[in-house]
XYZ file of C-alpha atoms in Angstrom:
292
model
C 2.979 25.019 -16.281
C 4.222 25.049 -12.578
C 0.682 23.694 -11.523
C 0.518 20.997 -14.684
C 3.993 19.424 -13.620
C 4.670 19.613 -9.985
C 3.312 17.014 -7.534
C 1.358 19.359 -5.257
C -1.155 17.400 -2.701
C 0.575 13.377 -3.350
C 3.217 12.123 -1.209
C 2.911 8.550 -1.504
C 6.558 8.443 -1.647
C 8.542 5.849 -1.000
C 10.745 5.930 1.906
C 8.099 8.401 3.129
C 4.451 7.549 3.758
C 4.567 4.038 1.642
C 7.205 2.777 3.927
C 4.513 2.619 6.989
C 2.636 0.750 4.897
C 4.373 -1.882 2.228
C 6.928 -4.079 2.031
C 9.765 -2.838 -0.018
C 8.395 -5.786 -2.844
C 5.105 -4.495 -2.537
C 6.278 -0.768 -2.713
C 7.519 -2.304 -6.279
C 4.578 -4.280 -7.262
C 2.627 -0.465 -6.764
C 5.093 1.607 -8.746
C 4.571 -0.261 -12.354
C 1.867 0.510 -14.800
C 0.512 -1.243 -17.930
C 0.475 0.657 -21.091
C -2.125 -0.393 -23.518
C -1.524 1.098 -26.947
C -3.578 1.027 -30.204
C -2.096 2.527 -33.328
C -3.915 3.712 -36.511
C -4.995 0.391 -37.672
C -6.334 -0.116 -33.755
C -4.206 -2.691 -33.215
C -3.395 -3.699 -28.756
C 0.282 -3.964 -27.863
C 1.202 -3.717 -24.078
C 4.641 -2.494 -22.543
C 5.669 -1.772 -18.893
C 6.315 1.971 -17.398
C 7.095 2.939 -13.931
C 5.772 5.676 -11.767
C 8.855 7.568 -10.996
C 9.691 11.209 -8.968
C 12.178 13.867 -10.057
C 13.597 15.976 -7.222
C 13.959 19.773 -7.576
C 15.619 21.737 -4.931
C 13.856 20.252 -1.132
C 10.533 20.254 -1.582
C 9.496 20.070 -4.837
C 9.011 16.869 -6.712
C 7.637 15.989 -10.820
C 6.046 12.712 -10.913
C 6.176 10.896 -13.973
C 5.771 7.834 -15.713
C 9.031 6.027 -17.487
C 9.208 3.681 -20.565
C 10.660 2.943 -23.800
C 10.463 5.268 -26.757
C 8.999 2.099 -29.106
C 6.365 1.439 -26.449
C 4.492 4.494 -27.132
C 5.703 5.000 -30.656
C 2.843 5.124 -33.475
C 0.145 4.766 -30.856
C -3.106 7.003 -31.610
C -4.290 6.062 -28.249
C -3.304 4.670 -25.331
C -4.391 3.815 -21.784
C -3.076 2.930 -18.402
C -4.600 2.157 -14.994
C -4.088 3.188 -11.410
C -5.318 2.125 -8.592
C -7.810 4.358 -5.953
C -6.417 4.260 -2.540
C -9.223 2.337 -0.352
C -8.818 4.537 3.214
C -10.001 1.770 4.885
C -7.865 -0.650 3.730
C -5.073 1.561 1.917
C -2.394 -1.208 1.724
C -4.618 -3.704 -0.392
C -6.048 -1.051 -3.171
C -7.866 -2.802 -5.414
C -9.804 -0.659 -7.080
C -8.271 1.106 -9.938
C -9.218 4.027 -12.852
C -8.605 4.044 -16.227
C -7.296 6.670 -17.392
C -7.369 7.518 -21.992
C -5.331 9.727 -24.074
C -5.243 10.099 -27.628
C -2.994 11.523 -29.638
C -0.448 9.333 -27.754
C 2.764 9.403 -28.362
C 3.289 13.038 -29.016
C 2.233 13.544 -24.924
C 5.572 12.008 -24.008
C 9.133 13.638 -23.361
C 11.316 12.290 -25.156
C 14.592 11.535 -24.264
C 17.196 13.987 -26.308
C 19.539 11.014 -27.245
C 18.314 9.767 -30.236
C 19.941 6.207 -29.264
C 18.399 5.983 -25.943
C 15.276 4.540 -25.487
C 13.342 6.398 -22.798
C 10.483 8.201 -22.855
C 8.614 9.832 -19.459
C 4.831 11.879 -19.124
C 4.402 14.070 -16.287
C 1.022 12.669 -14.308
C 0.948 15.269 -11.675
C -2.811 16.635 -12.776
C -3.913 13.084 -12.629
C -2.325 12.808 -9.093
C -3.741 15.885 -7.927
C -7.603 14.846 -8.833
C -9.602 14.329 -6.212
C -10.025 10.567 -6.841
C -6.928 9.948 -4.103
C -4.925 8.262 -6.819
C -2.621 5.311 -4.956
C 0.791 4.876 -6.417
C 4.434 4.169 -4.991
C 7.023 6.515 -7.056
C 10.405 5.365 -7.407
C 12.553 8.065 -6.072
C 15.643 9.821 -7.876
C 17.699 9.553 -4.887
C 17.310 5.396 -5.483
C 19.359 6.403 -8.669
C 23.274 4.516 -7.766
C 25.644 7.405 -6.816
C 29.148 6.966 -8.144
C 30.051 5.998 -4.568
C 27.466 2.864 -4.783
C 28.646 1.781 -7.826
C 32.220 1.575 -6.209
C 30.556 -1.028 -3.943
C 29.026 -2.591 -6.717
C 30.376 -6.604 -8.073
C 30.030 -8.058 -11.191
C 27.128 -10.474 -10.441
C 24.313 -9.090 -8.302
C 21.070 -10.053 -7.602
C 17.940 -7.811 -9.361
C 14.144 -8.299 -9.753
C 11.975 -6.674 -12.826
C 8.918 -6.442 -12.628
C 6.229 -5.967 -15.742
C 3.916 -7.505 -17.810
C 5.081 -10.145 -19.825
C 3.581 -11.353 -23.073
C 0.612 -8.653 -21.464
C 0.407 -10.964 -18.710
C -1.035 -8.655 -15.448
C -2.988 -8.959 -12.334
C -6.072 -7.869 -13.403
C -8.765 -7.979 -10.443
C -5.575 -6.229 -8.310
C -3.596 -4.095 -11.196
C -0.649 -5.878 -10.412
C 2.835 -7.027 -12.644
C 4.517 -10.149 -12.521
C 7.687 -10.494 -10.914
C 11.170 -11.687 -12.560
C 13.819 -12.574 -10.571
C 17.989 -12.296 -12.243
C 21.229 -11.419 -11.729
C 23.663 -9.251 -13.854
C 25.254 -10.658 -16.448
C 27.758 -8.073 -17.380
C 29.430 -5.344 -14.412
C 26.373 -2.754 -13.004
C 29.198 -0.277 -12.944
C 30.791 -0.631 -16.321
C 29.291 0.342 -19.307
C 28.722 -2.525 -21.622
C 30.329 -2.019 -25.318
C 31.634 1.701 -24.562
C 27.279 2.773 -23.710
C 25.586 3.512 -20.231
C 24.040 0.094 -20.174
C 24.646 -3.163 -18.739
C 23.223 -6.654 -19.019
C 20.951 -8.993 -16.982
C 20.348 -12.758 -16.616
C 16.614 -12.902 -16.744
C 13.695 -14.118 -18.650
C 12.589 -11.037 -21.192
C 9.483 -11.230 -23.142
C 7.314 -9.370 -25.080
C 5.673 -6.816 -22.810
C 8.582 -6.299 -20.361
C 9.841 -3.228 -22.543
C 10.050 -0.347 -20.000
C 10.191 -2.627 -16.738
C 12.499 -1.109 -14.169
C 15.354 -3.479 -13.092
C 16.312 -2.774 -9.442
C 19.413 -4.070 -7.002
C 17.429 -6.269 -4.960
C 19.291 -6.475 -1.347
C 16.925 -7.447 0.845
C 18.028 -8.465 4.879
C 21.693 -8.920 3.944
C 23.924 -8.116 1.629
C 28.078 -7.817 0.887
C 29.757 -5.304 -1.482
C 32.723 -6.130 -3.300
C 35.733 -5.662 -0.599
C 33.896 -8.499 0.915
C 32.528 -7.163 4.073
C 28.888 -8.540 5.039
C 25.988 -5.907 6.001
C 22.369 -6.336 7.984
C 19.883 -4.765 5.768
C 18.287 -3.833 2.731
C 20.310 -1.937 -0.484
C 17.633 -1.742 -3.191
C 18.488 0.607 -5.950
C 17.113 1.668 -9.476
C 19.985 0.204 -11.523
C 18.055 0.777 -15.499
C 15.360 0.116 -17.700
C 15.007 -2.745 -19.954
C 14.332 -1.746 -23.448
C 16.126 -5.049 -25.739
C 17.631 -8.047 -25.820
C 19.536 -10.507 -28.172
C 17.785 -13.390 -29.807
C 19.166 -16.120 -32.068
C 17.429 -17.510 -35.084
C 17.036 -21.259 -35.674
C 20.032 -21.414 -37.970
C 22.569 -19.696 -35.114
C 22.336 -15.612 -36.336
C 22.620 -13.397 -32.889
C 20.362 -11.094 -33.457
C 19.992 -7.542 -31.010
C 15.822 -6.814 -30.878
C 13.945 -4.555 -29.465
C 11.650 -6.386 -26.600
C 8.517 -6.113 -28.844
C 4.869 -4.807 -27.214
C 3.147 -7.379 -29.387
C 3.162 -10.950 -30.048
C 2.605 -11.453 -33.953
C 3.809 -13.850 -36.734
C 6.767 -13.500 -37.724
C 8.680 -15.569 -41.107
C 12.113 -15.897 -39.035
C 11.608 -17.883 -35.985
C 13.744 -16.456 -32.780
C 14.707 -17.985 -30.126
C 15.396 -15.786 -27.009
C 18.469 -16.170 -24.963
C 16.886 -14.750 -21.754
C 19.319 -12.100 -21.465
C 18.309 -8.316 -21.647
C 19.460 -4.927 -22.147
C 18.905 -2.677 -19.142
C 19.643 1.346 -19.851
C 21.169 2.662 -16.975
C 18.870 4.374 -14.573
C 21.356 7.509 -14.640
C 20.334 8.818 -17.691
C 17.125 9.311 -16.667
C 18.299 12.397 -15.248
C 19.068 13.748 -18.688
C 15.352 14.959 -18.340
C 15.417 17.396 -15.849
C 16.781 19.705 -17.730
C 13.697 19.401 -20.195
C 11.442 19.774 -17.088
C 13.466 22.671 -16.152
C 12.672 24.322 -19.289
C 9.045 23.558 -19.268
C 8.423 24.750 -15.713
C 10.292 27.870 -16.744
């Protein structure tokens, strides 16, 4: 089990080899995947995951990929690709590999709260194939410390990026970009739960997109003091978001995988619901057990 979960022979970290290499946007754009999903009836629906690296101990690290619990839920099969790093040209990979699985969503970990939304699959036998596999994990340590969230205001600026309404970059295997702000306090926990709120344009498709603290050249923190540089952290996950109907009923929805008909028309309010990125570490205790 040590050999199926642990990252062994793939470092494209970022902050480590990546940074030579990308941008920090483009280190971004390379750590989301598209999740194609078919259920028993064979029907598509698309949702957003992340590639993203648990740290055990100082040199050991278990890559996975992150989404929502209803993005892989009643899928038979699903598929995902990822792109082949070019050596020649290794910052422009455009050449990607599909990769299958069936008997979907039973491959996933799911996460042990029955009301949070998260889901992960360790990847580390895909990354160790010998097809040089080219991907840019979000590291835990990008996780907000209590200490960052002290420095945290109510509005700050975040990007998501995903595949709305399915909509992808497919010659390059790239997400579209969303750009926000909060809309409730990063560092409070929105109606008593370990989420918060954004300001940005959610559609169907975005479920699973990780929202990040996007500081880039300059930034200030909340006792008003100005800093050169970049703070980018994993603030959470967007799994939902409130609608209204056209007679005025708030509604809270799951951001749905599929566009279909639907008798109640719903009007979104472009807000989401972002889980917060801490809870992701509820899972290494899972992993623990597994690599035990």
């Amino acid at each position: 089990m040590r050999e199926t979960l642990y990252e062994t022979n793939h470092n494209l970290l970022v902050g480590v080899f990546m940074k030579q290499i990308l941008s920090p946007a483009e280190q971004i754009m390379h750590s989301t995947i598209r999740i194609e999903c078919r259920d028993n009836q064979n029907r598509l629906s698309t949702g957003t995951g992340f590639f993203f690296s648990f740290t055990f101990g100082e040199d050991k690290t278990v890559p996975v990929i992150v989404t929502n619990k209803h993005v892989v839920r009643g899928a038979v099969n699903g598929s995902f690709h990822i792109n082949i790093d070019k050596l020649n040209h290794p910052h422009i990979p455009v050449i990607y590999e599909t990769y299958s699985l069936s008997n979907f969503e039973n491959q996933w970990l799911m996460h042990p709260e029955a009301d949070v939304d998260l889901c992960v699959l360790p990847i580390a036998p895909l990354l160790n194939s010998e097809k040089h596999l080219f991907t840019a994990q979000i590291p835990e340590f990008l996780i907000p410390t209590e200490e960052d969230e002290i420095g945290f205001t109510a509005i700050e600026d975040i990007i998501m990026a995903g595949y709305p309404n399915g909509l992808w970059d497919s010659v390059n295997n790239a997400p579209i970009f969303r750009r926000g702000v909060t809309a409730t306090h990063p560092s409070m926990n929105y109606n008593g739960k370990e989420e918060f709120m954004i300001d940005c344009a959610c559609f169907p498709g975005s479920s699973g997109s990780p929202v990040l603290l996007w500081n880039v050249g300059m930034f200030s923190t909340r006792d008003g003091n100005a800093y050169v540089g970049n703070r980018i952290k994993l603030l959470g996950v967007l799994y939902a978001g409130p609608q209204h109907t056209v007679t005025g009923e708030i509604q809270v929805v799951n951001i749905p995988t599929t566009n279909v008909p639907i008798s109640r028309s719903t009007i979104p309010n472009n807000l989401g619901y972002i889980i917060k990125a801490k809870k992701l570490l509820n899972f290494k205790g899972i992993i623990e057990k597994l690599l035990k």
